[in-house]
Amino acid sequence: MRILGIETSCDETGICIIEVKDDNNEKALTILGNQLYSQVAKHKEFGGVFPMLAKREHAKNLVPLLRKCLEEARLSSFSKEEWHSDDEVVRKVENILSREPELFAELKKLLETIEKPGIDAIAVTNGPGLEPALWVGVTFAKALNAVWDIPIIPTNHMEGHIVVSSLSPNTVHEVLPSNPHLSQGGVASPRDGAVVLRKIEYKIKEIKYPALSLLISGGHTQLVISEENLKYKIIGNTCDDAVGEAYDKVARMLGLPYPGGKIISDLANKEKAEFPNKKPPYPLPRPMIHSKDLNFSFSGLKTAVLYTLKKIPEITDQVKQEISLEFENVVLDVLEKKVSQAIEEYNPQTLIIGGGVSANLNIRTELEKVCQKYGLEFLVPEVSASTDNALMIALAGFMNIKAGKTPTTDFKANGNLSL
Ligand code: KG4
Ligand code: ZN
């Protein structure tokens, strides 16, 4: 089964095509094409994501990324032949994209040069996220459905962050493209005169339930328990800011660029390496660390950093390192405490972490130790699949199809969609 994933919930435009083989309960996934365009540079000057700019950028990039992804996957044969489609379909697509005339014009141009690709379903993020940004992806999916008659599975972004942790690299295998003259994709190597593509195959691991998921991203900080596949109960949430948001806001206060998570973490590591035994000169509070519930709060921490900085006459690079280390230590302490508390309360067999902040190596190490202590299996995405991408959406789409979810075109973008 081949699935096209579309992700536009925030500031990354993602298109991915996966192929899943499901033999004898062994599920193997091959990424046929994976294209991601990060708008980070465009949003930097605003110090965060500007929703209408995100929407415009998605609209501009979806067609070029789809074209590249189809080329990489070598699924559509691109030809110069005219697209002899009936006017009714063209009108339907124009109607779906009536608020995005440029996107319609670009898509029409693409469709005039390609045939229907061998794709079985389209999985598109319909929430949560920035509604205008989600909206573009959803209407784009509906337009493709109108042209190609490929069913759509609306997909929850946070479910994508969870399920992508079940991928583990298996083997590299070679695919002989049907048309070797198509443009490059994968790792091309000549053999017997033909171009052979090497694609990485992933095993989709069976998750042992109950599973506890810690979702840490720019918009979410949640603890979720799953008693079975694709069933979720939120058992902890942030009362205010998400952890990624706190990283980004603290970075901004320190005069560091957006997004700040990785930069703060790198500065923290530098400080730790240079001064391994130094007492933190500016201790920060650990919000809600002793609360009996599983909720989080990060806005007080951000304010504490602000007041601390106000008292320091000059914010030198050294001060930035010190604040970064103490801030990251607060995050580590709070996450470790709340995850341990949830494990003791719910007794899961697996701990999953997902969301952009799960790219953080210190957080991974700390939570892996927690899993060793309690004897849990630890599932975490590859670093490159931790931040937003369309692979996770395509995979979540596949899992929902397997679970019997009915495809539909009767759905809307929902910025507040819950698990
Ligand atoms: O999941 P994601 O890509 O987008 C949302 O759905 O929000 O997460 C983005 C967040 C940003 O706040 C970014 O600063 C944070 O993930 N992030 C990190 C790291 N890499 C990305 N935070 C801490 N350490 C990192 N290495
Ligand atoms: Zn995300």
PDB file of N, CA, C and O in Angstrom, residues 11 29 34 55 61 74 91 105 130 167 170 186 283 287 309 317 378 387 396:
ATOM      1  N   ASP A  11       5.124  25.545  10.534  1.00  0.00           N
ATOM      2  CA  ASP A  11       6.022  26.244   9.607  1.00  0.00           C
ATOM      3  C   ASP A  11       6.881  25.297   8.770  1.00  0.00           C
ATOM      4  O   ASP A  11       7.901  25.706   8.225  1.00  0.00           O
ATOM      5  N   LEU A  29       8.248  -0.589   6.100  1.00  0.00           N
ATOM      6  CA  LEU A  29       7.922   0.684   5.436  1.00  0.00           C
ATOM      7  C   LEU A  29       9.132   1.183   4.655  1.00  0.00           C
ATOM      8  O   LEU A  29      10.243   1.178   5.168  1.00  0.00           O
ATOM      9  N   ASN A  34      10.484  11.883   0.078  1.00  0.00           N
ATOM     10  CA  ASN A  34      10.258  12.647   1.305  1.00  0.00           C
ATOM     11  C   ASN A  34      10.789  14.056   1.105  1.00  0.00           C
ATOM     12  O   ASN A  34      11.981  14.247   0.941  1.00  0.00           O
ATOM     13  N   LYS A  55       0.780  30.212   5.975  1.00  0.00           N
ATOM     14  CA  LYS A  55      -0.233  29.792   4.989  1.00  0.00           C
ATOM     15  C   LYS A  55       0.245  30.103   3.568  1.00  0.00           C
ATOM     16  O   LYS A  55       0.188  29.249   2.681  1.00  0.00           O
ATOM     17  N   ASN A  61       4.591  26.398  -1.815  1.00  0.00           N
ATOM     18  CA  ASN A  61       5.542  25.275  -1.882  1.00  0.00           C
ATOM     19  C   ASN A  61       4.929  23.896  -2.085  1.00  0.00           C
ATOM     20  O   ASN A  61       5.647  22.943  -2.398  1.00  0.00           O
ATOM     21  N   ARG A  74       9.460   8.189  -8.163  1.00  0.00           N
ATOM     22  CA  ARG A  74       9.328   7.665  -9.539  1.00  0.00           C
ATOM     23  C   ARG A  74       7.992   6.955  -9.748  1.00  0.00           C
ATOM     24  O   ARG A  74       7.922   5.873 -10.320  1.00  0.00           O
ATOM     25  N   ARG A  91     -13.159  22.323 -13.078  1.00  0.00           N
ATOM     26  CA  ARG A  91     -14.017  23.300 -12.373  1.00  0.00           C
ATOM     27  C   ARG A  91     -14.151  22.949 -10.892  1.00  0.00           C
ATOM     28  O   ARG A  91     -14.125  23.808 -10.024  1.00  0.00           O
ATOM     29  N   ALA A 105      -3.469  27.453 -10.008  1.00  0.00           N
ATOM     30  CA  ALA A 105      -2.745  27.599 -11.283  1.00  0.00           C
ATOM     31  C   ALA A 105      -1.524  26.665 -11.322  1.00  0.00           C
ATOM     32  O   ALA A 105      -1.277  25.988 -12.335  1.00  0.00           O
ATOM     33  N   LEU A 130      -1.905  25.611  13.380  1.00  0.00           N
ATOM     34  CA  LEU A 130      -2.384  26.943  13.000  1.00  0.00           C
ATOM     35  C   LEU A 130      -3.451  26.753  11.930  1.00  0.00           C
ATOM     36  O   LEU A 130      -3.166  26.182  10.869  1.00  0.00           O
ATOM     37  N   LEU A 167       9.130   3.352  14.162  1.00  0.00           N
ATOM     38  CA  LEU A 167       9.966   2.985  13.004  1.00  0.00           C
ATOM     39  C   LEU A 167      11.388   2.687  13.438  1.00  0.00           C
ATOM     40  O   LEU A 167      12.012   3.477  14.136  1.00  0.00           O
ATOM     41  N   ASN A 170      15.807  -0.840   9.046  1.00  0.00           N
ATOM     42  CA  ASN A 170      15.961  -2.276   8.886  1.00  0.00           C
ATOM     43  C   ASN A 170      17.100  -2.566   7.916  1.00  0.00           C
ATOM     44  O   ASN A 170      18.199  -2.892   8.299  1.00  0.00           O
ATOM     45  N   GLY A 186      16.677   9.366  -3.958  1.00  0.00           N
ATOM     46  CA  GLY A 186      17.387   8.327  -3.223  1.00  0.00           C
ATOM     47  C   GLY A 186      18.874   8.386  -3.551  1.00  0.00           C
ATOM     48  O   GLY A 186      19.393   9.423  -3.949  1.00  0.00           O
ATOM     49  N   PRO A 283      19.847  30.127  40.018  1.00  0.00           N
ATOM     50  CA  PRO A 283      18.905  28.998  40.124  1.00  0.00           C
ATOM     51  C   PRO A 283      17.483  29.397  39.739  1.00  0.00           C
ATOM     52  O   PRO A 283      17.041  30.509  40.031  1.00  0.00           O
ATOM     53  N   PRO A 287       8.703  24.405  38.188  1.00  0.00           N
ATOM     54  CA  PRO A 287       7.253  24.582  38.368  1.00  0.00           C
ATOM     55  C   PRO A 287       6.488  23.262  38.418  1.00  0.00           C
ATOM     56  O   PRO A 287       6.731  22.373  37.606  1.00  0.00           O
ATOM     57  N   LEU A 309      17.175  37.895  34.342  1.00  0.00           N
ATOM     58  CA  LEU A 309      17.961  38.650  33.351  1.00  0.00           C
ATOM     59  C   LEU A 309      17.941  40.155  33.651  1.00  0.00           C
ATOM     60  O   LEU A 309      18.931  40.852  33.437  1.00  0.00           O
ATOM     61  N   ASP A 317      27.992  36.198  26.800  1.00  0.00           N
ATOM     62  CA  ASP A 317      27.848  34.825  26.292  1.00  0.00           C
ATOM     63  C   ASP A 317      27.909  33.831  27.456  1.00  0.00           C
ATOM     64  O   ASP A 317      27.227  32.800  27.434  1.00  0.00           O
ATOM     65  N   PHE A 378      11.650   1.668  25.455  1.00  0.00           N
ATOM     66  CA  PHE A 378      11.731   3.103  25.145  1.00  0.00           C
ATOM     67  C   PHE A 378      11.647   3.305  23.643  1.00  0.00           C
ATOM     68  O   PHE A 378      12.485   2.792  22.897  1.00  0.00           O
ATOM     69  N   THR A 387      11.001  16.489  14.685  1.00  0.00           N
ATOM     70  CA  THR A 387      10.313  17.735  14.355  1.00  0.00           C
ATOM     71  C   THR A 387       9.316  17.441  13.221  1.00  0.00           C
ATOM     72  O   THR A 387       9.344  16.365  12.626  1.00  0.00           O
ATOM     73  N   ALA A 396       0.814   7.526  10.167  1.00  0.00           N
ATOM     74  CA  ALA A 396      -0.421   7.545  10.969  1.00  0.00           C
ATOM     75  C   ALA A 396      -1.618   7.229  10.065  1.00  0.00           C
ATOM     76  O   ALA A 396      -2.548   6.522  10.477  1.00  0.00           O
TER      77      ALA A 396
END
